[in-house]
CSV table of C-alpha atoms and ligand atoms in Angstrom, one decimal:
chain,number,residue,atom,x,y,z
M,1,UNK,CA,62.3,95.9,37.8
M,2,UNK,CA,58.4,94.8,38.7
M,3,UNK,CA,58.6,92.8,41.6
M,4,UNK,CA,56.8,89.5,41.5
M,5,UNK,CA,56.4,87.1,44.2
M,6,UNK,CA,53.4,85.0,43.2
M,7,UNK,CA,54.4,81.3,44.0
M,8,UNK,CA,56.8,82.3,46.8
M,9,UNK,CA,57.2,80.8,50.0
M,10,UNK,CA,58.1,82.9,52.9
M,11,UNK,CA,60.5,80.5,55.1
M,12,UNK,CA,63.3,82.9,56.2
M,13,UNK,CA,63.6,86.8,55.5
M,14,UNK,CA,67.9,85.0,53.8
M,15,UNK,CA,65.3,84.3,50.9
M,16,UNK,CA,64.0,87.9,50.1
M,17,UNK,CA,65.9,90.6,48.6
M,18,UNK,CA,65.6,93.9,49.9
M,19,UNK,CA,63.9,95.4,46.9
M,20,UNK,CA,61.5,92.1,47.7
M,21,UNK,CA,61.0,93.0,52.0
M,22,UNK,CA,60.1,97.2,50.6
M,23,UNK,CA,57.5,96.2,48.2
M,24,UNK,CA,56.0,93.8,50.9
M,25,UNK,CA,56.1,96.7,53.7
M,26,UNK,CA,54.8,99.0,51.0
M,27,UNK,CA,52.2,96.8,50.4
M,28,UNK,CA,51.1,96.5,53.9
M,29,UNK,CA,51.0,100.2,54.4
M,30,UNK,CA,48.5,100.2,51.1
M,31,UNK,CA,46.6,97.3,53.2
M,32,UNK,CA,46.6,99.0,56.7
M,33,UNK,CA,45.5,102.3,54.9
M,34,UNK,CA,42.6,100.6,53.0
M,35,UNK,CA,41.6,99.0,56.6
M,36,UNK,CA,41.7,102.1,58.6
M,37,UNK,CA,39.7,103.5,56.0
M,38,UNK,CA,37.2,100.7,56.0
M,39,UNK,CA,37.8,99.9,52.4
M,40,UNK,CA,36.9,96.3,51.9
M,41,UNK,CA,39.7,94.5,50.0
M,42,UNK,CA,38.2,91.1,49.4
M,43,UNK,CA,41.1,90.2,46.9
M,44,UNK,CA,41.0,86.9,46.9
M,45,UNK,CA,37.5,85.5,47.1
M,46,UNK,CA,37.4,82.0,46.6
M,47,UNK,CA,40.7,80.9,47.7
M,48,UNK,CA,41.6,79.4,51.4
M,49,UNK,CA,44.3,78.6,53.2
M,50,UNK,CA,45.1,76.5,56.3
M,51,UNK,CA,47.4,77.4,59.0
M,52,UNK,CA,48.8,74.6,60.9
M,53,UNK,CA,50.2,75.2,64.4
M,54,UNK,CA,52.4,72.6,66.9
M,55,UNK,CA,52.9,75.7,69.3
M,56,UNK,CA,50.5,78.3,70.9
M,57,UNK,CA,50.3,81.7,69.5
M,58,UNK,CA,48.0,84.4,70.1
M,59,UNK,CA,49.1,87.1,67.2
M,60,UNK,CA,50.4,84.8,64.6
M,61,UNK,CA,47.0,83.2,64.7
M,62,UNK,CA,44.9,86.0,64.7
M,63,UNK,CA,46.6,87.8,62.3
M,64,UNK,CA,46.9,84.9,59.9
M,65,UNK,CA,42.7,84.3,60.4
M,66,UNK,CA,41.9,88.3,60.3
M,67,UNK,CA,44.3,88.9,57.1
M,68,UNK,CA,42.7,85.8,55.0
M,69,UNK,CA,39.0,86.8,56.3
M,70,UNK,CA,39.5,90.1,55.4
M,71,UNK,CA,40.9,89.3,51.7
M,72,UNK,CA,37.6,87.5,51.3
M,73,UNK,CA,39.3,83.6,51.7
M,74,UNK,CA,38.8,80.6,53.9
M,75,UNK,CA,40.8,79.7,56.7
M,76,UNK,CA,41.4,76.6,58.1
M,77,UNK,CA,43.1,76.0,61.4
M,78,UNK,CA,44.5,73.0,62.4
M,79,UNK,CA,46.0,72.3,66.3
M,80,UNK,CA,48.5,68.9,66.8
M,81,UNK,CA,45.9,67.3,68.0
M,82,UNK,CA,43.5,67.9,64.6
M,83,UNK,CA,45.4,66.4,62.0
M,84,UNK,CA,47.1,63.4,60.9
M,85,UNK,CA,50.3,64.9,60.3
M,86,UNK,CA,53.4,63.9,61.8
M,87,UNK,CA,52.0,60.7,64.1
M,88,UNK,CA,49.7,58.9,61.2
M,89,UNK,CA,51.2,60.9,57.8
M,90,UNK,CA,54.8,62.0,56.9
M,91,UNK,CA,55.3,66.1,56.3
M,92,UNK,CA,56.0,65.1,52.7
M,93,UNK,CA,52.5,63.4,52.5
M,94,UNK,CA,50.5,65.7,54.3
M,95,UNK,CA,52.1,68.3,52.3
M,96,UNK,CA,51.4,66.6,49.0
M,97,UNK,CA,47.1,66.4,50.1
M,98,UNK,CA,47.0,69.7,51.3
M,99,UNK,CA,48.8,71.1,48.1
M,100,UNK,CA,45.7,69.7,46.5
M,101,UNK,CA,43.4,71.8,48.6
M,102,UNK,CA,44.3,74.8,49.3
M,103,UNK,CA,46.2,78.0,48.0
M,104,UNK,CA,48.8,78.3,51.1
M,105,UNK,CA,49.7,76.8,54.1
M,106,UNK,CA,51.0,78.7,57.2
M,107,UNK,CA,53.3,76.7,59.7
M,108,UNK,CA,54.3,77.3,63.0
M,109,UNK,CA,56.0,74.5,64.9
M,110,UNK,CA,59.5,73.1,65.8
M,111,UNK,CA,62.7,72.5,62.8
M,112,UNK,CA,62.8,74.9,60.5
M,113,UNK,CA,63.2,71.4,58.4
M,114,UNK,CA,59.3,71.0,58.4
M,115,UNK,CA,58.6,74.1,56.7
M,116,UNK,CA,60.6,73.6,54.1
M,117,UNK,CA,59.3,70.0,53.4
M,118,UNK,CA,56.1,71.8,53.3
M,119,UNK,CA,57.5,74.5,50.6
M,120,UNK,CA,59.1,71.6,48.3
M,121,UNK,CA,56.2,69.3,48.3
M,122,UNK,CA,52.7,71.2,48.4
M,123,UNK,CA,53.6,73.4,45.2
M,124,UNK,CA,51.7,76.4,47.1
M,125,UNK,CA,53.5,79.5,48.4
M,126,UNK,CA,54.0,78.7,52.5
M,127,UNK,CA,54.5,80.8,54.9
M,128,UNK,CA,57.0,80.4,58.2
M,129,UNK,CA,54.8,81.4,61.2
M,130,UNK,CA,57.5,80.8,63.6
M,131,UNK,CA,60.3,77.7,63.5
M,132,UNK,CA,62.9,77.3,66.6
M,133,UNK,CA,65.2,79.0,64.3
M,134,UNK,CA,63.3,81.5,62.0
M,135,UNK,CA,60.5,84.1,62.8
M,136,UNK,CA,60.0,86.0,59.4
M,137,UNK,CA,56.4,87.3,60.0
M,138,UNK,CA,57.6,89.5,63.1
M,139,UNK,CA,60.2,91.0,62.0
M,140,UNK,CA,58.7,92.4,58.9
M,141,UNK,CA,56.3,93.7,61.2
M,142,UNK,CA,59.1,95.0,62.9
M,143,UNK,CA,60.1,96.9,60.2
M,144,UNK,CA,57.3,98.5,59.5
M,145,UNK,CA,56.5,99.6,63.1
M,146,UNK,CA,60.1,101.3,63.0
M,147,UNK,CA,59.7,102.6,59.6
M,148,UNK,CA,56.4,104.1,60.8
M,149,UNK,CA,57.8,105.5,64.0
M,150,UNK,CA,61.2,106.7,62.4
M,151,UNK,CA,60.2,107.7,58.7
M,152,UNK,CA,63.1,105.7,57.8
M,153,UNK,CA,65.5,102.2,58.2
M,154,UNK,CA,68.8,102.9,56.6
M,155,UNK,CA,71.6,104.1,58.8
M,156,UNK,CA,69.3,103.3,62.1
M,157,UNK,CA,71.3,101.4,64.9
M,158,UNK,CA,69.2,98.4,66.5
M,159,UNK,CA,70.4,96.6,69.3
M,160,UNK,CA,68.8,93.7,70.6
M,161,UNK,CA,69.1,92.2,73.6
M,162,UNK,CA,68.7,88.9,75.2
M,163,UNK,CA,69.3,85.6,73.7
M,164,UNK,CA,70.7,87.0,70.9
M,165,UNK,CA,70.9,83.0,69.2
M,166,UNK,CA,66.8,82.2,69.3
M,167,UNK,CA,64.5,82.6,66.1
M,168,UNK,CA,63.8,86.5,67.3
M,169,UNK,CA,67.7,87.3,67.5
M,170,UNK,CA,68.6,85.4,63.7
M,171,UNK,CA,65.6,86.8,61.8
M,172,UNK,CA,66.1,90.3,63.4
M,173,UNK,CA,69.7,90.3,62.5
M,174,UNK,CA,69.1,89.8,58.9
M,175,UNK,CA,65.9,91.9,58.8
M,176,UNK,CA,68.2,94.4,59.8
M,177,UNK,CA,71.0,94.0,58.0
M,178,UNK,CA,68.9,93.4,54.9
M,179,UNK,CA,67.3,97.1,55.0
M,180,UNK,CA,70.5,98.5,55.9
M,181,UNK,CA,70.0,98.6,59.5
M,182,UNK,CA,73.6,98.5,62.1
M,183,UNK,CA,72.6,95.7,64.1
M,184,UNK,CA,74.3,94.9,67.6
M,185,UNK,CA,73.4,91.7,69.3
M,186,UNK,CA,74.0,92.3,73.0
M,187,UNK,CA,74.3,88.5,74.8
M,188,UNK,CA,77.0,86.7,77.1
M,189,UNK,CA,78.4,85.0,74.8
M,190,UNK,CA,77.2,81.6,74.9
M,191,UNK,CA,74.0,83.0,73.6
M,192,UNK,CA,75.6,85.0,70.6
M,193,UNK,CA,73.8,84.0,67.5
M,194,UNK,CA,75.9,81.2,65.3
M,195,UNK,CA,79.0,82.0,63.2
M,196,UNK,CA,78.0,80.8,60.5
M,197,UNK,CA,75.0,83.4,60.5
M,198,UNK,CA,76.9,86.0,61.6
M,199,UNK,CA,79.2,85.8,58.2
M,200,UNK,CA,76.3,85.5,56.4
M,201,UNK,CA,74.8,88.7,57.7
M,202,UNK,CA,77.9,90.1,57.7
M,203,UNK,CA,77.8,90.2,54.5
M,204,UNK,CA,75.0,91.7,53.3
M,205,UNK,CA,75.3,94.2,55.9
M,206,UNK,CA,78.6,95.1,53.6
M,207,UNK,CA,76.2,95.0,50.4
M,208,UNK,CA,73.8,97.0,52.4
M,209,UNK,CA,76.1,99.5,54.0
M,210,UNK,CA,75.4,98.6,57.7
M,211,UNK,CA,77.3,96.6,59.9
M,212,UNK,CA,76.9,93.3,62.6
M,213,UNK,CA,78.2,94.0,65.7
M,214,UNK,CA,78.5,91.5,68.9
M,215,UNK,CA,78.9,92.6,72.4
M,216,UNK,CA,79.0,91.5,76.3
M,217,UNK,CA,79.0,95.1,77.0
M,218,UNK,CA,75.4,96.5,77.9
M,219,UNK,CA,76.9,100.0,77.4
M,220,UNK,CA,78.3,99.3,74.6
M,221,UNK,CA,74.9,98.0,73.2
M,222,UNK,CA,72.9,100.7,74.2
M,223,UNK,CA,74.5,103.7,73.9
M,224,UNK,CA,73.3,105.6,70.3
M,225,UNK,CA,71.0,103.1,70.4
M,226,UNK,CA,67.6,104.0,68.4
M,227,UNK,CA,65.7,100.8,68.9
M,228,UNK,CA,66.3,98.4,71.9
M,229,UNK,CA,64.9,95.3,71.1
M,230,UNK,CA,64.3,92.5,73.7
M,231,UNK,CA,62.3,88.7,73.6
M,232,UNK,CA,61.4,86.4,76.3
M,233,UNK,CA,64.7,84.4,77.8
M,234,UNK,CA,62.8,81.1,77.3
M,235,UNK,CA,61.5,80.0,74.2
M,236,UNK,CA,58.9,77.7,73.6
M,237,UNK,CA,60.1,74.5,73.0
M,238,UNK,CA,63.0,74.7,75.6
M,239,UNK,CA,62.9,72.7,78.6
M,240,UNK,CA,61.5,74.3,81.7
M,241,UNK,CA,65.1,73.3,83.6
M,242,UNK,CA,66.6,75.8,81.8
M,243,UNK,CA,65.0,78.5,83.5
M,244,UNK,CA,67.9,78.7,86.8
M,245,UNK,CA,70.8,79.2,84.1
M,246,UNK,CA,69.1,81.7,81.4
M,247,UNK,CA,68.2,83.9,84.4
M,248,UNK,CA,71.8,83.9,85.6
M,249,UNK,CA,73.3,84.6,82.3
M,250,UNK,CA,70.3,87.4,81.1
M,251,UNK,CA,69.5,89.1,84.2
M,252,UNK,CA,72.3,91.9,83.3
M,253,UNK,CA,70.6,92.4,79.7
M,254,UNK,CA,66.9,93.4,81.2
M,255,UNK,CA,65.9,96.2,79.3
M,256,UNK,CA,65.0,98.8,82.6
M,257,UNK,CA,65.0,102.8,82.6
M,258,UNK,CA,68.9,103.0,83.2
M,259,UNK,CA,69.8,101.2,79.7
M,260,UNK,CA,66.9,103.2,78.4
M,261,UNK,CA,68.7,106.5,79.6
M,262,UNK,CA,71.8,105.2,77.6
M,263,UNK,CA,69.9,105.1,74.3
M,264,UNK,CA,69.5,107.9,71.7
M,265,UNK,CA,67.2,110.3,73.7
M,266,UNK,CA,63.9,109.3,71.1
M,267,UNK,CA,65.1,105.6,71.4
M,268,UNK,CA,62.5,102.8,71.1
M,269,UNK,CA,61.6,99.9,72.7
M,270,UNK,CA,60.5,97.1,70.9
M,271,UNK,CA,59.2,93.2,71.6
M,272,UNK,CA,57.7,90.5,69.5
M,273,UNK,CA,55.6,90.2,72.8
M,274,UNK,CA,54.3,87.6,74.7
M,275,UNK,CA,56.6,89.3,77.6
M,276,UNK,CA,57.4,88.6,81.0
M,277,UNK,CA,57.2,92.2,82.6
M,278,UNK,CA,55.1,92.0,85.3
M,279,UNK,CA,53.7,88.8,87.8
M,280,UNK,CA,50.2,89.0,85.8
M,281,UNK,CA,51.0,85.4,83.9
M,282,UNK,CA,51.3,81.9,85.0
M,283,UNK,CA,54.9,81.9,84.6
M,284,UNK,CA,55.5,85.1,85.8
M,285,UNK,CA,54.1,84.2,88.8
M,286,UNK,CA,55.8,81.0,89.3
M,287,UNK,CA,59.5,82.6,88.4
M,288,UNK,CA,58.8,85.2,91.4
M,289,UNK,CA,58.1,82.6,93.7
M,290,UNK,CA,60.7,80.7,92.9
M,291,UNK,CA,63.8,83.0,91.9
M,292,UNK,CA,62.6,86.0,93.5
M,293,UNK,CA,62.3,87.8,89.9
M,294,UNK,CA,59.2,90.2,89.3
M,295,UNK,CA,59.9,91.4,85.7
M,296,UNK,CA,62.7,89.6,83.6
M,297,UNK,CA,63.7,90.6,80.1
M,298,UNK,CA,62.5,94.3,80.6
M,299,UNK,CA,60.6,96.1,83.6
M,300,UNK,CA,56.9,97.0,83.8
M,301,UNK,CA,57.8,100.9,83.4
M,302,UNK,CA,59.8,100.5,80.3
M,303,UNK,CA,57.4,98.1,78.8
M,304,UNK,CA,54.6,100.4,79.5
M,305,UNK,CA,56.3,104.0,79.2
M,306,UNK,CA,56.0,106.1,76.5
M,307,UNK,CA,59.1,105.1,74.1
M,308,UNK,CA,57.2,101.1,74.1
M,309,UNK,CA,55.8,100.4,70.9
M,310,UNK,CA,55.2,97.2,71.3
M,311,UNK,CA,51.6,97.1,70.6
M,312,UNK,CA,51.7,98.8,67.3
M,313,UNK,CA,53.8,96.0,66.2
M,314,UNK,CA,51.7,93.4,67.6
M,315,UNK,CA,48.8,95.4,65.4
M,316,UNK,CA,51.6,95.3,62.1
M,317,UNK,CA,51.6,91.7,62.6
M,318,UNK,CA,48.3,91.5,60.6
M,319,UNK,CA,48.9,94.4,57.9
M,320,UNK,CA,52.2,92.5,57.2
M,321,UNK,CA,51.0,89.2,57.1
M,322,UNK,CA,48.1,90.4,54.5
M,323,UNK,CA,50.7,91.5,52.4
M,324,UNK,CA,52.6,88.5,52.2
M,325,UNK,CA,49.4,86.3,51.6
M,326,UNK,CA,48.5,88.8,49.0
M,327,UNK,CA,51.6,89.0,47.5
M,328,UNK,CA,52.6,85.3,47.2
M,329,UNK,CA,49.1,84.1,46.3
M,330,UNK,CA,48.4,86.7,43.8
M,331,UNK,CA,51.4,88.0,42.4
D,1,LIG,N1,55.0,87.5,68.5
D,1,LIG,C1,54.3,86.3,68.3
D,1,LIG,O1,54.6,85.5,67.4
D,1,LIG,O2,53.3,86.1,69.1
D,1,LIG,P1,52.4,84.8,69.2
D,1,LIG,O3,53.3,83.7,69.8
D,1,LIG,O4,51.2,85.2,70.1
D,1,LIG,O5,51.9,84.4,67.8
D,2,LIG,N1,61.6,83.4,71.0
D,2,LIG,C1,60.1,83.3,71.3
D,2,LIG,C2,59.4,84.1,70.3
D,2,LIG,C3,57.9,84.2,70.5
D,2,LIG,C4,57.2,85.0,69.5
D,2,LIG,C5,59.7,81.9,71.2
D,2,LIG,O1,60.1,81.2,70.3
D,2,LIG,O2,59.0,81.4,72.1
């Protein structure tokens, strides 16, 4: 069956089938080749799209203005302090005029809510750039990066650990899951991902013959690991207070040579990046001083050794994202 996805939003990966997720990470391989190649692709001349953002992002952004400059449209970006929306305009309304507009809006912010107002009321395909629960972008890049590096996904075991219960741990459990993929969140188990997702994933891991598995266990997670995946133990958006208590609870799940060691031998290590592995950031800097902690969710030698492929994915991030413009604009 011809897959079509033209008038699509992209809010969560729950949405997609996986015959949907190959044909967009087939589509970004085609993409990535063409680039490499420096084979213009100016598909969609003409159009523009607008990408409005209540958090910081470095990749997200870039790879959202690169992939629409590159397909010949306009971007538009827009910070909280830019636009009306929110203080002055409801999400519905602001939705509703930039509907009129352009031909997709990106959104990265807070509730997972607003994105989906966005979807209902603009009438144009948009695209979740990163909600506190969702991050569908980055994982598809995800998938490609380990598809790339491991010729394959189905039957791979993916452990990710951390704070198994932010936007990186859902969307990765049903990334995997969804392309057949054993995922293992490793968490104390206040951070476990919700129940309620867990069942869900649960069950199309049985219609994708995988599994979800949750552990306390670090062993446990990383042994026959082939991908160790691991995010920041803060998100953005979560009070700076929190910072004494994550540390306590995620200090054993740092991602450092000796759980490396425990992996498959040609294990990888993956992040969605920023990361905290070193004292070379603001934060990092003020953590040391204050808990005594010089790399948190994994060490500087893992992060830069030679199983990291964590910059390849932050490159996917644009390939993917092109494809999913593309694809849901274009058909
Ligand atoms: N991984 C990711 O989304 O990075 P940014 O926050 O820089 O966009
Ligand atoms: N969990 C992180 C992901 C950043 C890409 C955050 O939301 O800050």
């Amino acid at each position: 069956m011809a897959i079509d996805l033209k008038g699509r939003s992209f809010l969560t990966l729950l949405d997609y089938t996986p015959e949907e997720i190959r044909y967009l990470l087939d589509l970004a391989k085609d993409f990535k080749k063409k680039k490499k190649a420096g084979e213009l692709h100016k598909y969609l001349e003409g159009r523009n799209i607008v990408l409005l953002f209540e958090k910081t992002s470095t990749r997200t952004r870039c790879a959202f203005e690169v992939a629409g400059a590159d397909l010949g449209m306009g971007v538009t970006f827009l910070s909280p302090n830019d636009s009306q929306m929110g203080k002055k305009e409801s999400i519905s309304d602001t939705a509703r005029v930039l509907g009129r507009m352009f031909d997709g809006i990106e959104f990265r912010g807070f509730r997972q809510e607003t994105v989906e107002i966005l979807a209902r009321d603009s009438k144009v395909p948009v695209w979740n750039g990163l909600t506190d629960k969702f991050h569908p972008t980055q994982v598809l890049a995800d998938l490609l990066t380990i598809e790339e590096k491991k010729g394959h996904l189905k039957g791979l075991n993916f452990t990710y650990f951390g704070d198994a219960r932010n936007n990186m741990g859902n969307s990765l459990m049903i990334g995997c899951t969804k392309m057949g993929i054993n995922f293992t969140a490793c968490a104390p188990k206040s951070l476990f991902p919700s129940e309620e997702l867990v069942e869900k994933c649960s069950a199309i891991a049985a219609e994708n013959g995988c599994s979800v598995k949750l552990t306390e266990d670090v062993s446990e997670g990383a042994e026959g690991a082939d991908i160790l995946y691991t995010d920041i133990w803060v998100s953005m958006g979560e009070p700076e207070s929190i910072w004494a208590e994550r540390i306590k609870l995620l200090r054993p799940y740092q991602i450092n040579s000796d759980v490396m060691a425990m992996a498959k031998p040609d294990a990888i290590f993956m992040h969605c990046l920023p990361s905290f592995h070193d004292t070379n950031t603001t934060i990092g800097k003020e953590i040391a001083e204050k808990f005594g902690l010089k790399e948190m969710e994994v060490t500087d030698r893992v992060f830069s050794g030679l199983q990291s492929v964590v910059f390849d994915e932050a490159e996917n991030r644009m390939h993917t994202i092109k494809a999913v413009i593309y694809a849901t604009i274009n058909g």
